[in-house]
XYZ file of C-alpha atoms in Angstrom:
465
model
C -102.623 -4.494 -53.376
C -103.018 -8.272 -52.746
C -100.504 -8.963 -54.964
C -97.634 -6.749 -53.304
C -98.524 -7.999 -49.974
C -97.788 -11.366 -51.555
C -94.433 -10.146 -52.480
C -93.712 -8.644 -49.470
C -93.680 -11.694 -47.076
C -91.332 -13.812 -49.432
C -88.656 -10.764 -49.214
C -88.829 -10.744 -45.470
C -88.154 -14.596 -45.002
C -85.228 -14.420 -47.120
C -84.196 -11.403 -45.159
C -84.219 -13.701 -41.806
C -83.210 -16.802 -43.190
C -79.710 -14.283 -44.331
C -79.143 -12.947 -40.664
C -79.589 -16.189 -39.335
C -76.703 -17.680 -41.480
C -74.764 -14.892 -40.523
C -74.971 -15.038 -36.963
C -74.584 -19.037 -37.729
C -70.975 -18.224 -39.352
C -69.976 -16.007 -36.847
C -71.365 -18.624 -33.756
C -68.471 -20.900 -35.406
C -65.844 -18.672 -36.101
C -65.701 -17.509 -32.458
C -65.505 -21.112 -31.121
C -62.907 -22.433 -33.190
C -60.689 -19.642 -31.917
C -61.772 -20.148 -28.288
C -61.287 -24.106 -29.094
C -57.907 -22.988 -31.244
C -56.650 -20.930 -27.493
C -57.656 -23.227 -25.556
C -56.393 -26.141 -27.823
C -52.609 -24.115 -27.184
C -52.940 -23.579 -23.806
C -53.726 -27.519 -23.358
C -50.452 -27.944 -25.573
C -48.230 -25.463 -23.327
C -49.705 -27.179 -20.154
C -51.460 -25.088 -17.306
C -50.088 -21.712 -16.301
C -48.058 -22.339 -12.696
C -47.308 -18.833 -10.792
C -44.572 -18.979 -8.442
C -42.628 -15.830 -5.771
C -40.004 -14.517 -7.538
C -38.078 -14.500 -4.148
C -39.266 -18.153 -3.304
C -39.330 -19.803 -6.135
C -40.307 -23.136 -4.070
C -43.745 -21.630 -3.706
C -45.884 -22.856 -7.041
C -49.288 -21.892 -7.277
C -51.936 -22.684 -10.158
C -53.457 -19.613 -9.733
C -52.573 -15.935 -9.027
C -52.115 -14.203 -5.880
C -49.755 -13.443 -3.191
C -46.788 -14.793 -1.638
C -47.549 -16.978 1.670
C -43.872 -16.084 3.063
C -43.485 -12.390 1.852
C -46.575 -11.426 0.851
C -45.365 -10.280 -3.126
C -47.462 -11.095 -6.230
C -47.102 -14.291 -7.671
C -45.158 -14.294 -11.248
C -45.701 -16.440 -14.160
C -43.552 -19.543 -13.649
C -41.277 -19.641 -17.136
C -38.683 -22.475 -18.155
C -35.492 -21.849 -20.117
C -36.550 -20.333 -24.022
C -39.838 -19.069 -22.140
C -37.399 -16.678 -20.387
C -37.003 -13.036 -20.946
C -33.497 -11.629 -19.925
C -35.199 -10.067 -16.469
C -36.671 -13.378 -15.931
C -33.853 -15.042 -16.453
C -31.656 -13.304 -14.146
C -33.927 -14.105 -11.289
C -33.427 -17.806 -12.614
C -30.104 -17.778 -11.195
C -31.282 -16.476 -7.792
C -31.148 -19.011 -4.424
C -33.850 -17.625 -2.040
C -33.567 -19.292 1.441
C -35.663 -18.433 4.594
C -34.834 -18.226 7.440
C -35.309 -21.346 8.919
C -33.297 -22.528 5.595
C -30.494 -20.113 6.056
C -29.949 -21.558 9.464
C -29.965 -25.072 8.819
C -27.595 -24.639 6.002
C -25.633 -22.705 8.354
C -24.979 -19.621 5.807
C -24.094 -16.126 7.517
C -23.708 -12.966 5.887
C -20.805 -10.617 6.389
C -20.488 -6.925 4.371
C -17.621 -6.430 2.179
C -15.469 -4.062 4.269
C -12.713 -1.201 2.732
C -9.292 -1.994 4.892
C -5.714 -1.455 4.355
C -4.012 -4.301 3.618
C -0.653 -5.708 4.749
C 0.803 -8.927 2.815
C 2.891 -10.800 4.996
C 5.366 -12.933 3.601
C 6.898 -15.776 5.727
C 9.959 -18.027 4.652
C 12.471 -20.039 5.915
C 16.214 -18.633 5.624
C 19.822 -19.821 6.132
C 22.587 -17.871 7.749
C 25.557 -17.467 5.575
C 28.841 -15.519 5.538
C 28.901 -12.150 3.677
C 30.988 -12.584 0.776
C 31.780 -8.846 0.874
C 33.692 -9.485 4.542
C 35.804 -12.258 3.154
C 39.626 -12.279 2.699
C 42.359 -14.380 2.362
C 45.847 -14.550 4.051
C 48.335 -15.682 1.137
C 52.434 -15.883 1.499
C 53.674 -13.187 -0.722
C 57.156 -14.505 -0.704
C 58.134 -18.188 -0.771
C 60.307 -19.490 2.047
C 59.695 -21.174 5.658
C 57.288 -20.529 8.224
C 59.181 -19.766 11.661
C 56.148 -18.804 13.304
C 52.256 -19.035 13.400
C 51.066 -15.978 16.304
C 47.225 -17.944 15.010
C 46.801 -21.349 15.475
C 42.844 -22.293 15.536
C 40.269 -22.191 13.451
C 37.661 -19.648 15.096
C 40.421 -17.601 16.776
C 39.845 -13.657 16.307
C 42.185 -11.655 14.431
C 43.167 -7.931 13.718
C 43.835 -5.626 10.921
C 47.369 -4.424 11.739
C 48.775 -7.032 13.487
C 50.790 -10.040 11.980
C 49.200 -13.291 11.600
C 53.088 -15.562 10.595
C 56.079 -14.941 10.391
C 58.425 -16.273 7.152
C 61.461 -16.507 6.483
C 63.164 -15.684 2.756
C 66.321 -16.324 1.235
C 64.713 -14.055 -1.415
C 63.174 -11.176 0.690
C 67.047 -10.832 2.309
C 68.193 -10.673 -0.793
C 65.623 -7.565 -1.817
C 66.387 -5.869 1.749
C 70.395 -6.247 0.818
C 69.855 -4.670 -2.652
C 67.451 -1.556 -0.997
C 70.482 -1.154 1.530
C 72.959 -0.887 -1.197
C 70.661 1.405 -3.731
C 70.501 3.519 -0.450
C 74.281 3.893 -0.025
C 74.676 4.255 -3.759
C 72.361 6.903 -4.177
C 74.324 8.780 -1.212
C 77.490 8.357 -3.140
C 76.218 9.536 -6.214
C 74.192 12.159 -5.091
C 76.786 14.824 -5.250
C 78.505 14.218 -8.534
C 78.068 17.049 -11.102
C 76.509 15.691 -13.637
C 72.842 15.281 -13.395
C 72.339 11.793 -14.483
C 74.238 10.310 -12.548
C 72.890 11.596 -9.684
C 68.900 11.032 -10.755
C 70.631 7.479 -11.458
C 70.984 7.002 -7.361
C 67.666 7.856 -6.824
C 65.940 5.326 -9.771
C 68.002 2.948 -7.913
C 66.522 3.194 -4.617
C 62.822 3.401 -6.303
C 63.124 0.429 -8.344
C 64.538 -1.810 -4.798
C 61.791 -0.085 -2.958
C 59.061 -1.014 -5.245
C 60.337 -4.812 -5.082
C 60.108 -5.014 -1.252
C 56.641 -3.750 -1.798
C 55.764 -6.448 -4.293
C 56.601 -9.121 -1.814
C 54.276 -7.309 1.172
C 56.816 -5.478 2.940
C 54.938 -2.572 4.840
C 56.229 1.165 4.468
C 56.579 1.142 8.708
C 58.868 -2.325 7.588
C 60.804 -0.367 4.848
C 61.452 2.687 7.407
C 62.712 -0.199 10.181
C 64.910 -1.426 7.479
C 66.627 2.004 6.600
C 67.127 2.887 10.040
C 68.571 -0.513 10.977
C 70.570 -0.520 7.988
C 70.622 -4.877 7.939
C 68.335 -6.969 6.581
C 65.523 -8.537 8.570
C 65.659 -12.177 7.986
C 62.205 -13.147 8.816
C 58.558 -10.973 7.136
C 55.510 -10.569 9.443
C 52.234 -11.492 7.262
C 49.391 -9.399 8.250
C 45.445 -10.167 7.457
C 43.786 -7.411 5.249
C 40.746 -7.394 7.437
C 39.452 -8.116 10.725
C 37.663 -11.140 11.728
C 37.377 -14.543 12.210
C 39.512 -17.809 11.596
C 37.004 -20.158 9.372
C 40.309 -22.213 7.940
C 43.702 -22.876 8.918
C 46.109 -24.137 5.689
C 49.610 -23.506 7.568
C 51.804 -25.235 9.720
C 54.381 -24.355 11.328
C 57.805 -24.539 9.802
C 55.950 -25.419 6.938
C 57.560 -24.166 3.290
C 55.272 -22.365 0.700
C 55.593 -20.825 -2.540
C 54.137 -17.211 -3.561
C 50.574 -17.078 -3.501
C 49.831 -20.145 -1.373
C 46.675 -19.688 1.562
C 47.495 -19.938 5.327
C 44.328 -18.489 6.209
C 40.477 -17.830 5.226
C 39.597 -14.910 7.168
C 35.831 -13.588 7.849
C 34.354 -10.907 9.606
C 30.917 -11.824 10.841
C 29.608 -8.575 12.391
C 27.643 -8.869 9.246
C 26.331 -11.593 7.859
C 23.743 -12.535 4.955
C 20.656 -14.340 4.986
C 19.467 -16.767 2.244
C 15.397 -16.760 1.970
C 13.679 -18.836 0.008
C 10.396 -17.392 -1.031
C 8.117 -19.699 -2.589
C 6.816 -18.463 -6.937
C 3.957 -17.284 -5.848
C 4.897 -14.579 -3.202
C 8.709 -13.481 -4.497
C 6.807 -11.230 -6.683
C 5.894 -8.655 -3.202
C 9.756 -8.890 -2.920
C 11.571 -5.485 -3.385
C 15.074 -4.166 -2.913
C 15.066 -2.379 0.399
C 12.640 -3.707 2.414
C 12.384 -4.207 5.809
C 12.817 -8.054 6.821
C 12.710 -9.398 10.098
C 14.824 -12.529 11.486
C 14.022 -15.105 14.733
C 15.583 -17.419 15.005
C 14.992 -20.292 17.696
C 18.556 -19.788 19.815
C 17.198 -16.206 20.643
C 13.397 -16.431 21.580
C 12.019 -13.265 21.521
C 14.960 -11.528 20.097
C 14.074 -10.301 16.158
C 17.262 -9.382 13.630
C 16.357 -6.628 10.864
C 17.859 -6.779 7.645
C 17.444 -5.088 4.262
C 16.843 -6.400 0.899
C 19.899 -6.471 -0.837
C 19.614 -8.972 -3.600
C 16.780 -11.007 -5.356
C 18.563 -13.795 -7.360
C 17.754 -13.980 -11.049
C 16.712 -18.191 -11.281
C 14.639 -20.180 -9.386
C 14.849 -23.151 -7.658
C 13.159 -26.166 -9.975
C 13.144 -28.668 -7.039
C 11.802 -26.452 -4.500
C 9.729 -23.949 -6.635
C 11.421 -21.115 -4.687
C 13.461 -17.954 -5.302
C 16.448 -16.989 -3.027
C 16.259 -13.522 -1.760
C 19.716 -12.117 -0.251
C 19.385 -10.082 3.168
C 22.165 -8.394 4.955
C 21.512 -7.397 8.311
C 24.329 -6.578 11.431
C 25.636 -9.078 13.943
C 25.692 -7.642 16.973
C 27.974 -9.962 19.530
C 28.216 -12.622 16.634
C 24.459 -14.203 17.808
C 23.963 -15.107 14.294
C 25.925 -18.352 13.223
C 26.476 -19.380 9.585
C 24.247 -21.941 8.499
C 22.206 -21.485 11.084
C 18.221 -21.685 10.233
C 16.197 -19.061 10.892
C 12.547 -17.704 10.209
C 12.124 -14.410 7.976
C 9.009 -11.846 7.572
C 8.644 -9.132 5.064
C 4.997 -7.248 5.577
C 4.313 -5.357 2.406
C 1.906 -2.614 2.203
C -0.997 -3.000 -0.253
C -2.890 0.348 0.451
C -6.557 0.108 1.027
C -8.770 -1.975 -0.728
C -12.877 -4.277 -0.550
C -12.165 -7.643 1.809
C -14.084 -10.105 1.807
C -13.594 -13.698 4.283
C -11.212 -16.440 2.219
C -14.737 -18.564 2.455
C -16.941 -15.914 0.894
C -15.364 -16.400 -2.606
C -15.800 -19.683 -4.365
C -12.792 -21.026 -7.252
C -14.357 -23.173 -9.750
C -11.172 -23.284 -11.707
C -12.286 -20.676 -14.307
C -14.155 -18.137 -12.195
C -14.263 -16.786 -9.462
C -17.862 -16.978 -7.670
C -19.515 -14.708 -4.537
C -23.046 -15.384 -3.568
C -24.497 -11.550 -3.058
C -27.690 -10.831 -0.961
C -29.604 -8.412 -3.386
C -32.543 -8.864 -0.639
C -32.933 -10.508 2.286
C -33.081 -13.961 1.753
C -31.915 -13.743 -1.423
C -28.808 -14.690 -3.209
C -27.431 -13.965 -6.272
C -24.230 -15.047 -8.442
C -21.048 -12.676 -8.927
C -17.693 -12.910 -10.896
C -15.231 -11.627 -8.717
C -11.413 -11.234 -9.499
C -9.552 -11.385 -6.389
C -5.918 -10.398 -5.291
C -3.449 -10.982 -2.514
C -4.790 -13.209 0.505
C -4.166 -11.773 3.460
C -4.491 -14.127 6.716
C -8.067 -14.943 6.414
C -9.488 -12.349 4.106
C -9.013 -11.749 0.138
C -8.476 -8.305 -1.112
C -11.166 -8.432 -4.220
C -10.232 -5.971 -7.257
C -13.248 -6.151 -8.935
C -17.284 -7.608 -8.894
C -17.769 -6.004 -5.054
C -18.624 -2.635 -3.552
C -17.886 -1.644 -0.381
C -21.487 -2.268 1.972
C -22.322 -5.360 0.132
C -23.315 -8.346 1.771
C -21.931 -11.728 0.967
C -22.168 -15.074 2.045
C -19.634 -15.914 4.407
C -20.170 -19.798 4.701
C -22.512 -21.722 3.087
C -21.972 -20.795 -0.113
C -21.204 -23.898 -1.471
C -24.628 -25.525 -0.120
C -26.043 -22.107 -2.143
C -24.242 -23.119 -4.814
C -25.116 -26.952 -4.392
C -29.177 -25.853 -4.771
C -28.661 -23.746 -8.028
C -27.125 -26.886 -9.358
C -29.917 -28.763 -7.867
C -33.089 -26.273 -9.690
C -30.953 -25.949 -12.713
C -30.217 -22.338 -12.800
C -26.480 -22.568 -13.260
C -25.124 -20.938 -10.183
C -21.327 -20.610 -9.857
C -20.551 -23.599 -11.894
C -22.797 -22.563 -14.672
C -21.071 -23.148 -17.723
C -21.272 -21.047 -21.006
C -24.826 -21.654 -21.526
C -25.868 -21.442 -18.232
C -24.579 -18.047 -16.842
C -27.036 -16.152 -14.678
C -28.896 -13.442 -16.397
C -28.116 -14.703 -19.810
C -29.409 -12.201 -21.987
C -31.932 -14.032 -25.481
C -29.923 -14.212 -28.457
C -31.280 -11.868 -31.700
C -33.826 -14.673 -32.338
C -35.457 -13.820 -29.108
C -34.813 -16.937 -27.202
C -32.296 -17.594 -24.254
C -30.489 -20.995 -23.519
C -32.050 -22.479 -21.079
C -30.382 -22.299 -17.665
C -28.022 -24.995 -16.292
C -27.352 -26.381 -19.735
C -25.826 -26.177 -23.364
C -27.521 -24.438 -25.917
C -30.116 -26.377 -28.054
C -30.683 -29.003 -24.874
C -33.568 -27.498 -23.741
C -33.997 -26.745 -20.017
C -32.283 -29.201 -17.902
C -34.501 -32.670 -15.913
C -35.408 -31.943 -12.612
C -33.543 -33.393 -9.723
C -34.445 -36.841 -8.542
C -36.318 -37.303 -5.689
C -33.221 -38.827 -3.240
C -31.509 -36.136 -4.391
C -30.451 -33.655 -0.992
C -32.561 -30.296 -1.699
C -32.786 -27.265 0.258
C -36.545 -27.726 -0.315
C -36.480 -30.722 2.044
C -35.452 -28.344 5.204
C -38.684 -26.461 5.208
C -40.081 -26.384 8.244
């Protein structure tokens, strides 16, 4: 028995002496992992927590928002960020003391019909349709001139000159003979002879009628039964004198001018509608004229013609209007003013200032919550006075910011999260690549997230009161 109690207490000091190195290993295993977290956390800095909706509030600890009262988030920098947290990168949150200092108001996109109206400058000309000529038809001698200014007014139906022709006597002789011949011969026997008389008397008729002798001047002439030495000239249309060629006793050949004739109860107007608008130009449409000589007086025309080549020194296509001229108010090349308001149906508005051009997009700061403003790519149509029809990016009941949107803008730049000049790497809400990490906002990929802004640099950070 003496000896197994011997035995006993050796077996029970090695069984100590074992726990106590065990506990030993496992005292140092669980501080190098603490000193192995805490050595990474010392390497990744301390953990800031900042408002999601103000991200100018940065705490060291958790907690709640002094301004809103929401938790505090985990304050994360470019590859840090997931895609959620990204997207609120790109946010601008102002309060309201901010918002009024920087002057930015909100306005709701609004669903409106649109009218595009399109103003340009237009000269009145003559319509080349109501344009005629008043030629000699015979050669000889002008005895008389019944028009002898330029401007005077002159009729269909009543002569214009009067000429005198060796030649047109001589065609009124032979029609007087034919006429006798074809009496003469008109009762012989044989049937030739007499169908001879009357191919006579056609072929002298048609010749008076080549040199502009009227039928009412052929029927004189048969019941005269002499020649008329002198031919009345008649105008083909009514109108106006614009040039006077003849003299009178003046000689002329066949086919020379005495007068250009033009009737101006119509008249055309030349537009000139700048590249950019010609486009909302269509046949048919309703365009209004004022001119200065008539205040308050407007002319309506009709489209009639778009012409098919622009203008390289003025950057403008010519669009033809006719339109009537009552009492001859409108004078050629007289300047007047032209509108055309085309319909665009209904469509979202938005204020001309609510939309920013960066040269490659197209940028609207949207209030997702009050105080808060986010980035959108808008594509936006026809301006219409001061408001822009948008075709895509907005929904009817959003707000937007009406003015200050460039001083929004001007503070993304400013933190670094892109805003509406953001580049490729730095659009709002970039989604990580497959890797799992996102370019950082604000700058190219690889760059890391972007230096903070100096210290003189203007902030909307220094207008919190």
């Amino acid at each position: 028995m003496k000896l197994s109690a011997k035995v006993a207490i050796p077996v029970a000091v090695i069984l100590l002496a074992s726990a106590g190195g065990g506990y030993y290993l496992w005292q140092q295993k669980g501080e190098t992992a603490k000193g192995a977290k805490e050595g990474e956390k010392a390497a990744q800095g301390p953990v800031l927590y900042t408002c999601a909706m103000h991200p100018f509030i940065i705490k060291d600890k958790p907690g709640t928002c002094p301004i809103c009262g929401m938790e505090l988030i985990k304050k994360v920098e470019g590859a840090q960020a997931n895609a959620k947290e990204l997207e609120m990168l790109g946010h601008v949150s102002l309060s309201p003391t901010q918002q009024v200092m920087a002057n930015v108001a909100t306005v709701e996109a609004k669903t409106m019909p649109l009218t595009k109206e399109v103003n340009a400058v237009g000269i009145v000309q003559y319509d080349q349709s109501r344009q005629a000529k008043v030629t000699a038809w015979v050669a000889g001698r002008i005895d008389r001139l019944y028009v002898n200014t330029v401007g005077a007014y002159v009729s269909k139906g009543k002569p214009v000159a009067e000429v005198y022709s060796p030649d047109l006597v001589s065609a009124q002789q032979e029609y007087l003979l034919a006429l006798r011949s074809r009496d003469r011969l008109k009762d012989s026997p044989i049937a030739s002879i007499s169908q001879g008389g009357e191919g006579l008397v056609a072929s002298a008729r048609q010749r008076l009628l080549l040199m502009g002798v009227k039928e009412h001047q052929i029927a004189a002439l048969e019941k005269a039964g002499q020649p008329n030495i002198r031919l009345s000239i008649y105008t083909p249309l009514s109108g106006v004198v614009i040039e006077k060629m003849a003299l009178e006793g003046q000689y002329v050949n066949t086919g020379d001018p005495l007068f250009n004739i033009a009737d101006l109860s119509n008249v055309w107007v030349e537009v000139e509608v700048y590249e950019n608008e010609f486009s909302f130009i269509k046949l048919g449409q309703r365009v209004d004229i004022i001119s200065q000589s008539w205040p308050g007086k407007t002319f309506s025309g009709r489209v009639s013609f778009v012409y098919p080549f622009l203008d390289p020194k003025t950057r403008t296509v010519k669009v033809r209007v006719e339109l009537p001229n009552p009492g001859m108010k409108l004078k050629p090349d007289m300047f007047v003013n032209a509108s055309v308001k085309v319909p665009l149906g209904t469509a979202v508005t938005v204020p001309v200032t609510a939309v920013m051009d960066t040269g490659t997009r197209q940028v609207a700061w949207v209030e997702t919550e009050p105080g808060m403003f986010a980035p959108r790519d808008v594509k936006v149509g026809a301006r219409v006075g001061e408001m822009l029809q948008v075709l895509s990016g907005l929904k009817a009941g959003e707000k937007v910011a009406a003015s200050g949107s460039y001083l929004i803008d001007s503070e993304s730049q400013l933190k670094g999260t892109g805003g509406g000049h953001a580049g490729h790497g730095g659009q709002p809400g970039a989604k990580p690549d497959e890797k799992g990490t996102a370019p950082a906002p604000g700058g190219h990929e690889g760059h890391g997230a972007p230096a903070a802004p100096k210290k003189d640099s203007l902030n909307m950070d220094d207008m919190k009161m």
